[in-house]
Short mmCIF file of C-alpha atoms and ligand atoms in Angstrom, two decimals:
data_model
loop_
_atom_site.label_atom_id
_atom_site.label_comp_id
_atom_site.label_asym_id
_atom_site.label_seq_id
_atom_site.Cartn_x
_atom_site.Cartn_y
_atom_site.Cartn_z
CA UNK A 1 -10.39 -36.93 -3.81
CA UNK A 2 -8.12 -39.01 -1.59
CA UNK A 3 -9.36 -39.38 1.94
CA UNK A 4 -8.87 -41.72 4.81
CA UNK A 5 -11.63 -44.29 4.87
CA UNK A 6 -14.75 -43.32 6.76
CA UNK A 7 -16.43 -46.18 8.60
CA UNK A 8 -19.90 -46.67 9.96
CA UNK A 9 -22.09 -49.49 11.08
CA UNK A 10 -20.85 -53.01 10.52
CA UNK A 11 -17.60 -53.52 8.61
CA UNK A 12 -14.30 -55.38 8.65
CA UNK A 13 -11.03 -53.45 8.75
CA UNK A 14 -9.74 -55.03 5.57
CA UNK A 15 -11.58 -55.46 2.32
CA UNK A 16 -12.55 -59.01 1.52
CA UNK A 17 -11.38 -60.30 4.90
CA UNK A 18 -13.65 -61.56 7.69
CA UNK A 19 -16.89 -60.29 6.24
CA UNK A 20 -19.35 -59.62 9.09
CA UNK A 21 -21.66 -62.53 9.63
CA UNK A 22 -24.97 -62.20 7.86
CA UNK A 23 -23.77 -59.52 5.45
CA UNK A 24 -22.74 -59.33 1.82
CA UNK A 25 -19.77 -57.22 0.73
CA UNK A 26 -20.13 -54.98 -2.30
CA UNK A 27 -17.25 -52.94 -3.72
CA UNK A 28 -18.31 -49.51 -4.84
CA UNK A 29 -15.18 -48.29 -6.59
CA UNK A 30 -13.75 -46.09 -9.30
CA UNK A 31 -11.50 -46.80 -12.29
CA UNK A 32 -12.46 -50.43 -12.42
CA UNK A 33 -10.83 -52.11 -9.45
CA UNK A 34 -7.85 -49.76 -9.37
CA UNK A 35 -9.29 -46.54 -7.98
CA UNK A 36 -10.80 -45.41 -4.73
CA UNK A 37 -13.45 -47.65 -3.31
CA UNK A 38 -15.98 -48.05 -0.58
CA UNK A 39 -17.19 -51.43 0.54
CA UNK A 40 -20.81 -51.62 1.54
CA UNK A 41 -22.08 -54.35 3.83
CA UNK A 42 -25.67 -55.33 3.21
CA UNK A 43 -28.31 -57.57 4.68
CA UNK A 44 -29.67 -58.74 1.32
CA UNK A 45 -27.83 -59.41 -1.90
CA UNK A 46 -27.56 -55.96 -3.49
CA UNK A 47 -28.71 -57.31 -6.85
CA UNK A 48 -31.81 -59.07 -5.57
CA UNK A 49 -34.42 -56.98 -7.35
CA UNK A 50 -37.59 -58.91 -7.93
CA UNK A 51 -38.59 -57.27 -11.19
CA UNK A 52 -36.79 -55.32 -13.86
CA UNK A 53 -38.19 -52.94 -16.46
CA UNK A 54 -36.50 -51.09 -19.28
CA UNK A 55 -33.62 -52.01 -21.53
CA UNK A 56 -30.89 -52.15 -18.90
CA UNK A 57 -30.47 -55.63 -17.50
CA UNK A 58 -27.96 -58.38 -16.99
CA UNK A 59 -27.69 -60.37 -20.19
CA UNK A 60 -26.42 -63.83 -20.97
CA UNK A 61 -25.90 -65.25 -24.44
CA UNK A 62 -25.50 -68.81 -25.57
CA UNK A 63 -22.94 -68.31 -28.29
CA UNK A 64 -23.24 -71.90 -29.30
CA UNK A 65 -26.66 -71.25 -30.73
CA UNK A 66 -25.77 -68.19 -32.78
CA UNK A 67 -25.16 -69.05 -36.38
CA UNK A 68 -22.62 -66.66 -37.74
CA UNK A 69 -22.25 -66.20 -41.46
CA UNK A 70 -18.66 -67.32 -41.20
CA UNK A 71 -19.77 -70.61 -39.68
CA UNK A 72 -20.39 -72.21 -43.03
CA UNK A 73 -19.08 -69.64 -45.43
CA UNK A 74 -15.38 -68.90 -45.44
CA UNK A 75 -16.25 -65.52 -46.86
CA UNK A 76 -18.73 -64.83 -44.12
CA UNK A 77 -18.25 -62.41 -41.29
CA UNK A 78 -18.50 -62.51 -37.54
CA UNK A 79 -21.88 -61.63 -36.06
CA UNK A 80 -22.29 -58.32 -34.37
CA UNK A 81 -23.13 -59.18 -30.78
CA UNK A 82 -23.11 -55.72 -29.25
CA UNK A 83 -21.92 -52.21 -30.03
CA UNK A 84 -21.16 -49.17 -27.99
CA UNK A 85 -23.38 -46.18 -28.51
CA UNK A 86 -22.24 -43.34 -30.73
CA UNK A 87 -19.54 -41.17 -29.22
CA UNK A 88 -21.94 -38.24 -29.08
CA UNK A 89 -24.09 -40.16 -26.59
CA UNK A 90 -21.23 -40.14 -24.11
CA UNK A 91 -21.57 -36.49 -23.24
CA UNK A 92 -18.76 -35.17 -21.14
CA UNK A 93 -20.85 -32.63 -19.28
CA UNK A 94 -24.59 -32.19 -18.93
CA UNK A 95 -26.15 -29.39 -17.00
CA UNK A 96 -29.62 -29.99 -15.63
CA UNK A 97 -32.09 -27.91 -13.70
CA UNK A 98 -34.24 -29.47 -10.99
CA UNK A 99 -37.20 -27.76 -9.44
CA UNK A 100 -38.53 -30.83 -7.68
CA UNK A 101 -41.26 -30.04 -5.19
CA UNK A 102 -42.14 -33.52 -3.98
CA UNK A 103 -39.89 -36.35 -2.77
CA UNK A 104 -38.76 -38.80 -5.42
CA UNK A 105 -41.16 -41.76 -5.29
CA UNK A 106 -38.21 -43.86 -6.39
CA UNK A 107 -34.50 -44.24 -5.73
CA UNK A 108 -32.06 -43.00 -8.35
CA UNK A 109 -28.60 -43.72 -9.63
CA UNK A 110 -26.78 -42.45 -12.71
CA UNK A 111 -23.70 -43.96 -14.25
CA UNK A 112 -23.44 -41.15 -16.80
CA UNK A 113 -21.38 -39.05 -14.45
CA UNK A 114 -20.61 -37.62 -11.06
CA UNK A 115 -23.29 -35.12 -10.12
CA UNK A 116 -22.58 -31.77 -8.58
CA UNK A 117 -25.73 -30.19 -7.24
CA UNK A 118 -25.79 -26.51 -6.47
CA UNK A 119 -28.86 -25.66 -4.42
CA UNK A 120 -30.05 -22.15 -5.11
CA UNK A 121 -33.35 -22.39 -3.25
CA UNK A 122 -35.10 -24.87 -1.01
CA UNK A 123 -34.29 -27.13 1.90
CA UNK A 124 -34.55 -30.87 2.25
CA UNK A 125 -32.55 -34.02 2.61
CA UNK A 126 -30.85 -36.46 0.33
CA UNK A 127 -31.28 -40.06 1.40
CA UNK A 128 -28.23 -42.10 0.44
CA UNK A 129 -26.75 -45.50 1.13
CA UNK A 130 -24.35 -43.66 3.47
CA UNK A 131 -27.01 -41.87 5.48
CA UNK A 132 -28.89 -38.60 5.34
CA UNK A 133 -27.38 -35.45 3.88
CA UNK A 134 -29.44 -32.32 4.49
CA UNK A 135 -29.26 -29.48 1.98
CA UNK A 136 -29.98 -25.77 2.07
CA UNK A 137 -29.41 -22.81 -0.25
CA UNK A 138 -25.76 -22.37 -1.20
CA UNK A 139 -24.85 -26.04 -0.81
CA UNK A 140 -22.69 -27.82 -3.30
CA UNK A 141 -23.45 -31.54 -3.05
CA UNK A 142 -21.29 -34.03 -4.91
CA UNK A 143 -22.88 -37.38 -5.57
CA UNK A 144 -20.38 -39.81 -7.05
CA UNK A 145 -21.37 -41.74 -10.12
CA UNK A 146 -23.33 -44.85 -9.18
CA UNK A 147 -24.44 -43.80 -5.70
CA UNK A 148 -28.06 -44.67 -4.88
CA UNK A 149 -29.96 -41.69 -3.54
CA UNK A 150 -33.33 -40.06 -3.18
CA UNK A 151 -34.02 -36.34 -3.19
CA UNK A 152 -36.56 -35.36 -0.53
CA UNK A 153 -37.46 -31.66 -0.64
CA UNK A 154 -38.91 -30.27 2.55
CA UNK A 155 -39.98 -27.01 0.94
CA UNK A 156 -41.83 -26.31 -2.28
CA UNK A 157 -39.28 -23.94 -3.77
CA UNK A 158 -36.35 -26.16 -4.73
CA UNK A 159 -34.20 -24.84 -7.54
CA UNK A 160 -30.87 -26.52 -8.16
CA UNK A 161 -28.42 -26.76 -11.01
CA UNK A 162 -26.93 -30.22 -11.54
CA UNK A 163 -23.65 -30.62 -13.39
CA UNK A 164 -23.16 -34.20 -14.49
CA UNK A 165 -19.52 -34.78 -15.35
CA UNK A 166 -18.33 -37.97 -17.03
CA UNK A 167 -15.32 -38.02 -14.71
CA UNK A 168 -15.03 -37.52 -10.97
CA UNK A 169 -14.90 -34.16 -9.23
CA UNK A 170 -11.91 -33.41 -7.07
CA UNK A 171 -10.38 -30.42 -5.29
CA UNK A 172 -7.81 -28.54 -7.40
CA UNK A 173 -4.30 -28.14 -6.05
CA UNK A 174 -3.97 -24.94 -4.01
CA UNK A 175 -0.31 -24.51 -4.91
CA UNK A 176 1.61 -22.08 -2.76
CA UNK A 177 -1.58 -20.92 -1.04
CA UNK A 178 -1.58 -24.17 0.89
CA UNK A 179 -4.14 -26.89 1.33
CA UNK A 180 -6.32 -24.83 3.66
CA UNK A 181 -6.87 -22.01 1.19
CA UNK A 182 -10.36 -21.18 -0.09
CA UNK A 183 -11.89 -23.70 2.27
CA UNK A 184 -10.41 -26.03 4.80
CA UNK A 185 -11.33 -29.60 3.81
CA UNK A 186 -12.50 -29.89 7.41
CA UNK A 187 -15.71 -28.03 6.52
CA UNK A 188 -16.77 -30.71 4.03
CA UNK A 189 -19.73 -32.63 5.39
CA UNK A 190 -20.69 -36.23 4.80
CA UNK A 191 -23.99 -38.09 5.22
CA UNK A 192 -25.03 -38.92 8.76
CA UNK A 193 -25.10 -42.71 8.87
CA UNK A 194 -26.78 -42.72 12.26
CA UNK A 195 -29.78 -41.07 10.64
CA UNK A 196 -29.93 -43.70 7.95
CA UNK A 197 -33.56 -43.87 7.02
CA UNK A 198 -35.63 -43.74 3.92
CA UNK A 199 -39.21 -42.77 3.36
CA UNK A 200 -39.55 -45.55 0.81
CA UNK A 201 -40.34 -48.68 2.75
CA UNK A 202 -42.95 -51.36 2.49
CA UNK A 203 -44.10 -52.76 -0.82
CA UNK A 204 -42.13 -52.50 -3.99
CA UNK A 205 -39.16 -50.13 -4.03
CA UNK A 206 -38.14 -48.82 -7.43
CA UNK A 207 -34.55 -47.90 -8.29
CA UNK A 208 -34.18 -45.93 -11.51
CA UNK A 209 -30.81 -46.35 -13.18
CA UNK A 210 -29.72 -43.90 -15.88
CA UNK A 211 -27.12 -44.95 -18.40
CA UNK A 212 -26.43 -43.04 -21.65
CA UNK A 213 -29.41 -40.86 -20.85
CA UNK A 214 -31.87 -43.77 -20.71
CA UNK A 215 -33.54 -44.80 -17.47
CA UNK A 216 -34.35 -48.36 -16.49
CA UNK A 217 -36.05 -49.58 -13.32
CA UNK A 218 -35.07 -52.23 -10.82
CA UNK A 219 -37.84 -53.24 -8.44
CA UNK A 220 -37.01 -54.62 -4.99
CA UNK A 221 -39.09 -55.85 -2.11
CA UNK A 222 -36.55 -54.25 0.22
CA UNK A 223 -35.03 -50.79 0.19
CA UNK A 224 -31.45 -50.82 -1.20
CA UNK A 225 -30.62 -47.79 0.98
CA UNK A 226 -31.84 -49.44 4.16
CA UNK A 227 -30.12 -52.62 3.04
CA UNK A 228 -26.69 -51.15 3.84
CA UNK A 229 -25.74 -51.90 7.44
CA UNK A 230 -22.18 -50.56 7.28
CA UNK A 231 -19.42 -49.26 5.04
CA UNK A 232 -15.73 -48.42 4.96
CA UNK A 233 -14.14 -46.32 2.22
CA UNK A 234 -13.69 -43.01 0.43
CA UNK A 235 -16.33 -43.02 -2.33
CA UNK A 236 -19.40 -41.33 -0.90
CA UNK A 237 -21.38 -38.10 -1.22
CA UNK A 238 -20.12 -34.87 0.33
CA UNK A 239 -21.11 -31.24 0.54
CA UNK A 240 -19.71 -27.76 0.93
CA UNK A 241 -21.67 -24.55 1.49
CA UNK A 242 -20.56 -21.45 -0.41
CA UNK A 243 -20.59 -19.47 2.84
CA UNK A 244 -17.64 -21.57 3.96
CA UNK A 245 -15.75 -20.50 0.83
CA UNK A 246 -13.11 -17.83 1.59
CA UNK A 247 -11.84 -16.30 -1.63
CA UNK A 248 -8.40 -14.84 -2.17
CA UNK A 249 -8.46 -11.08 -2.73
CA UNK A 250 -5.80 -8.45 -3.15
CA UNK A 251 -5.83 -4.67 -2.99
CA UNK A 252 -2.92 -4.45 -5.47
CA UNK A 253 -3.56 -7.28 -7.88
CA UNK A 254 -6.53 -8.32 -9.98
CA UNK A 255 -6.96 -11.89 -8.86
CA UNK A 256 -8.22 -13.97 -11.81
CA UNK A 257 -11.34 -16.06 -11.35
CA UNK A 258 -9.41 -19.29 -11.68
CA UNK A 259 -7.95 -18.54 -8.24
CA UNK A 260 -11.41 -19.41 -6.93
CA UNK A 261 -11.53 -22.87 -8.52
CA UNK A 262 -13.46 -24.95 -6.01
CA UNK A 263 -13.91 -28.32 -7.69
CA UNK A 264 -12.65 -29.75 -10.96
CA UNK A 265 -13.01 -32.78 -13.14
CA UNK A 266 -11.38 -33.41 -16.50
CA UNK A 267 -14.54 -31.92 -18.06
CA UNK A 268 -15.23 -28.80 -16.03
CA UNK A 269 -13.78 -26.33 -13.55
CA UNK A 270 -16.19 -25.11 -10.90
CA UNK A 271 -15.40 -21.62 -9.64
CA UNK A 272 -17.11 -19.89 -6.72
CA UNK A 273 -17.62 -16.14 -6.79
CA UNK A 274 -18.06 -15.08 -3.18
CA UNK A 275 -17.98 -11.68 -1.43
CA UNK A 276 -14.48 -10.19 -1.66
CA UNK A 277 -12.46 -6.98 -1.92
CA UNK A 278 -11.69 -5.87 -5.46
CA UNK A 279 -8.62 -3.65 -5.19
CA UNK A 280 -7.62 -0.01 -4.99
CA UNK A 281 -8.04 2.65 -7.70
CA UNK A 282 -4.86 1.59 -9.52
CA UNK A 283 -6.16 -1.88 -10.10
CA UNK A 284 -8.72 -2.94 -12.69
CA UNK A 285 -11.49 -4.07 -10.42
CA UNK A 286 -13.94 -5.22 -13.04
CA UNK A 287 -13.12 -8.34 -15.04
CA UNK A 288 -11.01 -7.84 -18.12
CA UNK A 289 -12.75 -8.65 -21.37
CA UNK A 290 -11.61 -11.95 -22.67
CA UNK A 291 -11.66 -14.15 -25.68
CA UNK A 292 -12.27 -17.51 -24.21
CA UNK A 293 -11.18 -20.17 -26.65
CA UNK A 294 -10.62 -23.19 -24.44
CA UNK A 295 -13.71 -23.17 -22.28
CA UNK A 296 -17.41 -22.53 -22.62
CA UNK A 297 -18.24 -20.39 -19.61
CA UNK A 298 -21.45 -20.89 -17.68
CA UNK A 299 -22.30 -18.81 -14.63
CA UNK A 300 -25.26 -19.42 -12.36
CA UNK A 301 -26.13 -16.39 -10.24
CA UNK A 302 -27.15 -17.20 -6.67
CA UNK A 303 -27.24 -14.09 -4.50
CA UNK A 304 -26.31 -10.41 -4.34
CA UNK A 305 -25.48 -7.84 -7.03
CA UNK A 306 -23.29 -9.31 -9.76
CA UNK A 307 -20.58 -6.75 -10.10
CA UNK A 308 -19.80 -7.40 -13.75
CA UNK A 309 -23.34 -7.88 -15.02
CA UNK A 310 -26.38 -5.77 -15.78
CA UNK A 311 -29.94 -7.06 -16.00
CA UNK A 312 -29.03 -10.36 -14.37
CA UNK A 313 -30.80 -11.48 -11.22
CA UNK A 314 -30.38 -14.38 -8.77
CA UNK A 315 -31.62 -17.60 -10.32
CA UNK A 316 -30.43 -16.71 -13.82
CA UNK A 317 -27.65 -18.37 -15.77
CA UNK A 318 -25.39 -17.19 -18.57
CA UNK A 319 -23.42 -19.11 -21.18
CA UNK A 320 -20.49 -17.41 -22.87
CA UNK A 321 -19.39 -19.92 -25.47
CA UNK A 322 -15.90 -20.23 -26.86
CA UNK A 323 -15.19 -17.66 -29.53
CA UNK A 324 -17.55 -15.01 -28.15
CA UNK A 325 -15.60 -12.27 -26.42
CA UNK A 326 -17.19 -10.95 -23.27
CA UNK A 327 -16.60 -8.84 -20.19
CA UNK A 328 -18.33 -6.26 -18.00
CA UNK A 329 -21.57 -4.73 -19.20
CA UNK A 330 -22.16 -0.97 -19.34
CA UNK A 331 -23.98 -0.90 -16.01
CA UNK A 332 -20.91 -2.40 -14.33
CA UNK A 333 -18.69 0.46 -15.52
CA UNK A 334 -21.22 2.96 -14.23
CA UNK A 335 -21.25 1.33 -10.80
CA UNK A 336 -17.44 1.30 -10.85
CA UNK A 337 -17.35 5.05 -11.63
CA UNK A 338 -19.65 5.61 -8.66
CA UNK A 339 -17.20 3.75 -6.43
CA UNK A 340 -19.63 0.88 -5.83
CA UNK A 341 -17.26 -1.91 -6.79
CA UNK A 342 -14.70 -1.72 -4.00
CA UNK A 343 -16.04 -5.01 -2.82
CA UNK A 344 -18.73 -7.45 -3.89
CA UNK A 345 -21.61 -9.14 -2.12
CA UNK A 346 -22.20 -11.66 -4.89
CA UNK A 347 -22.45 -15.41 -4.77
CA UNK A 348 -22.28 -17.12 -8.14
CA UNK A 349 -21.05 -20.41 -9.53
CA UNK A 350 -19.03 -20.57 -12.73
CA UNK A 351 -18.76 -23.79 -14.72
CA UNK A 352 -15.93 -23.66 -17.24
CA UNK A 353 -16.60 -26.52 -19.62
CA UNK A 354 -13.88 -28.14 -21.72
CA UNK A 355 -16.26 -29.29 -24.46
CA UNK A 356 -18.68 -27.01 -26.31
CA UNK A 357 -22.15 -26.85 -24.77
CA UNK A 358 -25.33 -26.80 -26.83
CA UNK A 359 -28.57 -25.47 -25.43
CA UNK A 360 -31.27 -28.13 -25.24
CA UNK A 361 -34.94 -27.45 -26.05
CA UNK A 362 -35.92 -26.99 -22.38
CA UNK A 363 -33.03 -24.59 -21.82
CA UNK A 364 -34.09 -22.58 -24.86
CA UNK A 365 -37.42 -21.89 -23.14
CA UNK A 366 -35.64 -19.71 -20.61
CA UNK A 367 -33.53 -17.66 -22.99
CA UNK A 368 -33.50 -13.90 -22.48
CA UNK A 369 -33.22 -12.74 -26.08
CA UNK A 370 -31.96 -9.25 -25.26
CA UNK A 371 -28.90 -10.56 -23.42
CA UNK A 372 -26.95 -11.33 -26.58
CA UNK A 373 -26.76 -7.63 -27.46
CA UNK A 374 -26.85 -6.24 -23.94
CA UNK A 375 -23.35 -4.73 -24.18
CA UNK A 376 -24.77 -2.49 -26.90
CA UNK A 377 -28.36 -2.20 -25.71
CA UNK A 378 -28.13 -2.49 -21.92
CA UNK A 379 -30.99 -4.34 -20.25
CA UNK A 380 -32.17 -3.65 -16.75
CA UNK A 381 -35.26 -5.77 -16.73
CA UNK A 382 -35.09 -9.40 -17.76
CA UNK A 383 -37.04 -10.00 -20.91
CA UNK A 384 -37.98 -13.63 -21.15
CA UNK A 385 -38.26 -15.00 -24.63
CA UNK A 386 -41.73 -15.83 -25.85
CA UNK A 387 -42.01 -19.57 -26.23
FE1 FE2 B 401 -15.63 -15.02 -18.77
#
């Protein structure tokens, strides 16, 4: 998302010009050197880890010593020096669940994607190079790819869904509704640089770096978060609470869910379902059944009664894959007949994924078997699958 540069601490007003004395400049940017960027100013060289573990590391090769088969044999071939991983390893969207109870005893960074946290339960802070970002239930937190951070829960009940998108999240165009629709960008919050602190100090500090799903460790004798003494730029974490989301509703028109698109990347649309009016008796208030063929639809249920669902409680998640028609469940029609769907009190987060999603072994442990036939056999009580 394009923003005017935020500035904190020690920084020059132009990149690469008059670097503050005693600091190093590091460009933290997107799309190579062509996209948005933030420049961080550090006390130590940012790459001065004192130990490194795992496969990820800077590599140098002396090509003069590598004997290729085509060196002596005209029919020989070049030597394979390196190869990208299989395309399937570059997943476009991964959805994780964290239930972390204790602070990370390490710092973390992923280059597999931008992360969008949605905090369902728990309070705490996220320590970042840009300062402290507190979180509470209902917070969306976007952590751009490559940002160093540390999750520090301050309660024992954290439950958050993390969407890791290969490409950056932005705010969809509001069209004729105007740029202040749904939420004014003014409610977006950024880390508090003045509270820049980290609980990881003294002794070795470990930074775990995830690339292609594999974690490596960089070990420093200083804290890379505390190392930043200033910055200027637009690439940094941000957050929005769902209670600041103000959906569009109409008494005469069934507003489609896409009108509540909150964030989007090329891989996923993030839609917020928030309390709203659902229309008069002429209007179809419940969702229309639909044959979704372009998106796999995930919904995480956060709070309230989900007006289109039966047997689904806060903290649950559904996946309606492409090719599987779906819509309101029988209980929803009954509530509608009783006049209970004039407005909703629900908070839920929909993730419409461009690429097909496949349930991983840990996700399978939470499957509610009866859901797949719950339009025919309504369920009121969640029935967790036996694992
Ligand atoms: Fe749907």
